[in-house]
């Protein structure tokens, strides 16, 4: 009877070992997959504490790479525009998830070097959107592009405050993920 229990224990240990190895291989494969190189003009660089990059300077992203992270449309009004607009872009949370960001603070910088910092905990699904289109037109630097961080002001009144407005950076070109 003692040998039967020992055999059963060894069998369970062997099965558990195989399961752990399978999980580790799947995880390693997912992490090892490199981020594609941009084919077009780079509109955003992300650096700092990220697991996935495509160069020595972090992740260089063109519009198509950003779109590959999942485009959503947000209908909202802003204090800078008339009426409700349709903003298309990538949620900040989706971008950070795809890049394997692991910091606690984000520093966002615009073309004119205006910068804002926000806690990474603010990057939640249904939260800030990195918009590259407004009302069907690509955003250019003349109209707050290449990227404008927009909050869902109309669907979540908690974002209608001076802190969120000050973090709604336009002409966004760089994000640093800080510890």
mmCIF file of C-alpha atoms in Angstrom:
data_model
loop_
_atom_site.group_PDB
_atom_site.id
_atom_site.type_symbol
_atom_site.label_atom_id
_atom_site.label_comp_id
_atom_site.label_asym_id
_atom_site.label_seq_id
_atom_site.Cartn_x
_atom_site.Cartn_y
_atom_site.Cartn_z
ATOM 1 C CA UNK A 1 0.000 0.000 0.000
ATOM 2 C CA UNK A 2 2.902 2.344 0.779
ATOM 3 C CA UNK A 3 4.327 1.849 -2.721
ATOM 4 C CA UNK A 4 0.931 2.569 -4.290
ATOM 5 C CA UNK A 5 0.715 5.933 -2.479
ATOM 6 C CA UNK A 6 4.285 6.750 -3.486
ATOM 7 C CA UNK A 7 3.478 5.939 -7.118
ATOM 8 C CA UNK A 8 0.354 8.115 -7.038
ATOM 9 C CA UNK A 9 2.305 10.999 -5.508
ATOM 10 C CA UNK A 10 5.044 10.722 -8.113
ATOM 11 C CA UNK A 11 2.430 10.624 -10.871
ATOM 12 C CA UNK A 12 0.774 13.800 -9.563
ATOM 13 C CA UNK A 13 4.157 15.498 -9.155
ATOM 14 C CA UNK A 14 5.086 14.557 -12.743
ATOM 15 C CA UNK A 15 1.771 15.897 -14.077
ATOM 16 C CA UNK A 16 2.181 19.127 -12.106
ATOM 17 C CA UNK A 17 5.744 19.537 -13.418
ATOM 18 C CA UNK A 18 4.553 19.126 -16.996
ATOM 19 C CA UNK A 19 1.791 21.681 -16.443
ATOM 20 C CA UNK A 20 4.256 24.210 -14.991
ATOM 21 C CA UNK A 21 6.654 23.709 -17.917
ATOM 22 C CA UNK A 22 3.808 24.189 -20.411
ATOM 23 C CA UNK A 23 2.713 27.444 -18.740
ATOM 24 C CA UNK A 24 6.283 28.749 -18.611
ATOM 25 C CA UNK A 25 6.837 27.957 -22.291
ATOM 26 C CA UNK A 26 3.591 29.665 -23.298
ATOM 27 C CA UNK A 27 4.445 32.730 -21.209
ATOM 28 C CA UNK A 28 8.009 32.884 -22.496
ATOM 29 C CA UNK A 29 6.790 32.675 -26.088
ATOM 30 C CA UNK A 30 4.331 35.518 -25.550
ATOM 31 C CA UNK A 31 6.965 37.724 -23.930
ATOM 32 C CA UNK A 32 9.633 36.949 -26.504
ATOM 33 C CA UNK A 33 7.501 38.132 -29.403
ATOM 34 C CA UNK A 34 9.067 41.426 -30.519
ATOM 35 C CA UNK A 35 7.127 44.553 -31.331
ATOM 36 C CA UNK A 36 6.999 45.172 -35.081
ATOM 37 C CA UNK A 37 9.013 48.028 -36.530
ATOM 38 C CA UNK A 38 7.025 51.036 -37.726
ATOM 39 C CA UNK A 39 6.431 51.175 -41.476
ATOM 40 C CA UNK A 40 5.287 54.805 -41.513
ATOM 41 C CA UNK A 41 6.097 58.037 -39.724
ATOM 42 C CA UNK A 42 6.581 57.570 -35.981
ATOM 43 C CA UNK A 43 3.959 59.567 -34.087
ATOM 44 C CA UNK A 44 4.594 58.240 -30.564
ATOM 45 C CA UNK A 45 7.552 56.875 -28.658
ATOM 46 C CA UNK A 46 7.097 55.006 -25.396
ATOM 47 C CA UNK A 47 10.100 54.293 -23.200
ATOM 48 C CA UNK A 48 11.002 53.494 -19.629
ATOM 49 C CA UNK A 49 9.585 50.473 -17.860
ATOM 50 C CA UNK A 50 8.166 48.525 -20.803
ATOM 51 C CA UNK A 51 8.719 44.869 -21.680
ATOM 52 C CA UNK A 52 8.159 45.135 -25.452
ATOM 53 C CA UNK A 53 10.063 47.532 -27.678
ATOM 54 C CA UNK A 54 11.275 47.713 -31.245
ATOM 55 C CA UNK A 55 14.481 49.667 -30.761
ATOM 56 C CA UNK A 56 17.096 50.928 -28.348
ATOM 57 C CA UNK A 57 14.957 53.950 -27.501
ATOM 58 C CA UNK A 58 11.872 51.926 -26.529
ATOM 59 C CA UNK A 59 8.760 51.509 -28.640
ATOM 60 C CA UNK A 60 8.494 53.666 -31.767
ATOM 61 C CA UNK A 61 4.901 53.623 -33.000
ATOM 62 C CA UNK A 62 3.348 54.778 -36.239
ATOM 63 C CA UNK A 63 -0.390 55.120 -36.784
ATOM 64 C CA UNK A 64 -0.760 51.535 -38.062
ATOM 65 C CA UNK A 65 1.021 50.011 -35.064
ATOM 66 C CA UNK A 66 -1.220 52.021 -32.753
ATOM 67 C CA UNK A 67 -4.279 50.803 -34.645
ATOM 68 C CA UNK A 68 -3.132 47.206 -34.161
ATOM 69 C CA UNK A 69 -3.730 47.623 -30.408
ATOM 70 C CA UNK A 70 -7.455 48.120 -31.036
ATOM 71 C CA UNK A 71 -9.233 51.259 -32.237
ATOM 72 C CA UNK A 72 -12.279 52.546 -30.428
ATOM 73 C CA UNK A 73 -14.510 55.534 -31.064
ATOM 74 C CA UNK A 74 -15.412 57.862 -28.223
ATOM 75 C CA UNK A 75 -18.230 60.374 -28.624
ATOM 76 C CA UNK A 76 -17.784 63.250 -26.208
ATOM 77 C CA UNK A 77 -17.690 66.999 -25.902
ATOM 78 C CA UNK A 78 -14.641 68.870 -24.640
ATOM 79 C CA UNK A 79 -14.039 72.335 -23.269
ATOM 80 C CA UNK A 80 -11.910 73.049 -26.372
ATOM 81 C CA UNK A 81 -14.389 72.030 -29.085
ATOM 82 C CA UNK A 82 -17.954 72.903 -30.044
ATOM 83 C CA UNK A 83 -20.546 70.198 -29.476
ATOM 84 C CA UNK A 84 -19.922 66.481 -29.407
ATOM 85 C CA UNK A 85 -17.125 65.022 -31.518
ATOM 86 C CA UNK A 86 -16.220 61.475 -32.524
ATOM 87 C CA UNK A 87 -12.664 60.688 -31.430
ATOM 88 C CA UNK A 88 -10.940 57.568 -32.757
ATOM 89 C CA UNK A 89 -7.870 56.136 -31.138
ATOM 90 C CA UNK A 90 -6.378 53.616 -28.774
ATOM 91 C CA UNK A 91 -7.149 53.461 -25.094
ATOM 92 C CA UNK A 92 -4.126 54.332 -22.980
ATOM 93 C CA UNK A 93 -4.751 51.131 -20.992
ATOM 94 C CA UNK A 94 -4.576 48.976 -24.151
ATOM 95 C CA UNK A 95 -1.339 50.616 -25.290
ATOM 96 C CA UNK A 96 0.343 50.069 -21.927
ATOM 97 C CA UNK A 97 -0.888 46.490 -21.735
ATOM 98 C CA UNK A 98 0.475 45.652 -25.206
ATOM 99 C CA UNK A 99 3.847 47.146 -24.302
ATOM 100 C CA UNK A 100 4.036 45.354 -20.948
ATOM 101 C CA UNK A 101 4.318 48.594 -18.965
ATOM 102 C CA UNK A 102 5.102 48.080 -15.300
ATOM 103 C CA UNK A 103 5.630 51.485 -13.734
ATOM 104 C CA UNK A 104 3.511 53.601 -11.445
ATOM 105 C CA UNK A 105 3.738 57.048 -13.072
ATOM 106 C CA UNK A 106 3.372 58.152 -16.687
ATOM 107 C CA UNK A 107 5.063 61.258 -18.056
ATOM 108 C CA UNK A 108 3.462 62.451 -21.291
ATOM 109 C CA UNK A 109 5.279 65.031 -23.420
ATOM 110 C CA UNK A 110 3.980 67.172 -26.296
ATOM 111 C CA UNK A 111 5.724 68.603 -29.368
ATOM 112 C CA UNK A 112 6.275 71.902 -27.532
ATOM 113 C CA UNK A 113 7.731 70.000 -24.531
ATOM 114 C CA UNK A 114 4.645 70.634 -22.391
ATOM 115 C CA UNK A 115 4.515 67.649 -20.038
ATOM 116 C CA UNK A 116 2.014 66.108 -17.656
ATOM 117 C CA UNK A 117 2.347 63.296 -15.169
ATOM 118 C CA UNK A 118 -0.398 60.967 -14.095
ATOM 119 C CA UNK A 119 -0.591 57.789 -12.060
ATOM 120 C CA UNK A 120 -0.529 54.654 -14.168
ATOM 121 C CA UNK A 121 -3.619 53.563 -12.241
ATOM 122 C CA UNK A 122 -5.554 56.133 -14.295
ATOM 123 C CA UNK A 123 -4.964 54.051 -17.439
ATOM 124 C CA UNK A 124 -8.083 51.904 -17.185
ATOM 125 C CA UNK A 125 -10.412 50.431 -19.806
ATOM 126 C CA UNK A 126 -13.052 53.054 -20.522
ATOM 127 C CA UNK A 127 -10.618 55.776 -19.443
ATOM 128 C CA UNK A 128 -8.246 58.020 -21.413
ATOM 129 C CA UNK A 129 -8.080 57.619 -25.186
ATOM 130 C CA UNK A 130 -5.076 58.505 -27.351
ATOM 131 C CA UNK A 131 -7.030 59.983 -30.241
ATOM 132 C CA UNK A 132 -5.518 60.233 -33.717
ATOM 133 C CA UNK A 133 -8.763 61.125 -35.541
ATOM 134 C CA UNK A 134 -11.548 63.575 -34.780
ATOM 135 C CA UNK A 135 -14.793 63.584 -36.727
ATOM 136 C CA UNK A 136 -13.283 61.383 -39.439
ATOM 137 C CA UNK A 137 -10.128 63.467 -39.985
ATOM 138 C CA UNK A 138 -6.588 62.563 -38.951
ATOM 139 C CA UNK A 139 -5.285 64.931 -36.292
ATOM 140 C CA UNK A 140 -2.296 66.997 -37.398
ATOM 141 C CA UNK A 141 -0.177 69.284 -35.213
ATOM 142 C CA UNK A 142 -2.362 72.198 -36.376
ATOM 143 C CA UNK A 143 -5.436 70.598 -34.819
ATOM 144 C CA UNK A 144 -3.995 69.064 -31.648
ATOM 145 C CA UNK A 145 -2.365 66.028 -33.268
ATOM 146 C CA UNK A 146 -0.683 63.736 -33.920
ATOM 147 C CA UNK A 147 -2.263 62.445 -30.700
ATOM 148 C CA UNK A 148 -4.632 64.061 -28.231
ATOM 149 C CA UNK A 149 -5.413 62.378 -24.931
ATOM 150 C CA UNK A 150 -9.171 62.595 -24.469
ATOM 151 C CA UNK A 151 -11.194 61.481 -21.479
ATOM 152 C CA UNK A 152 -14.800 60.241 -21.719
ATOM 153 C CA UNK A 153 -16.089 63.489 -20.219
ATOM 154 C CA UNK A 154 -19.733 62.984 -21.172
ATOM 155 C CA UNK A 155 -20.086 59.342 -20.108
ATOM 156 C CA UNK A 156 -18.107 59.696 -16.876
ATOM 157 C CA UNK A 157 -18.682 63.018 -15.088
ATOM 158 C CA UNK A 158 -15.823 62.192 -12.692
ATOM 159 C CA UNK A 159 -13.501 63.305 -15.510
ATOM 160 C CA UNK A 160 -15.087 66.772 -15.704
ATOM 161 C CA UNK A 161 -12.535 68.494 -13.483
ATOM 162 C CA UNK A 162 -9.433 70.637 -13.739
ATOM 163 C CA UNK A 163 -7.073 67.710 -13.102
ATOM 164 C CA UNK A 164 -8.411 65.713 -16.064
ATOM 165 C CA UNK A 165 -8.528 68.819 -18.245
ATOM 166 C CA UNK A 166 -4.870 69.588 -17.439
ATOM 167 C CA UNK A 167 -3.916 66.005 -18.355
ATOM 168 C CA UNK A 168 -5.715 66.164 -21.716
ATOM 169 C CA UNK A 169 -2.437 66.777 -23.481
ATOM 170 C CA UNK A 170 -2.502 67.417 -27.209
ATOM 171 C CA UNK A 171 0.322 67.188 -29.757
ATOM 172 C CA UNK A 172 1.423 64.164 -27.705
ATOM 173 C CA UNK A 173 4.608 62.541 -29.011
ATOM 174 C CA UNK A 174 6.208 60.730 -26.068
ATOM 175 C CA UNK A 175 5.270 58.675 -23.004
ATOM 176 C CA UNK A 176 7.754 57.641 -20.341
ATOM 177 C CA UNK A 177 6.769 54.866 -17.936
ATOM 178 C CA UNK A 178 8.397 55.693 -14.608
ATOM 179 C CA UNK A 179 8.865 53.492 -11.497
#
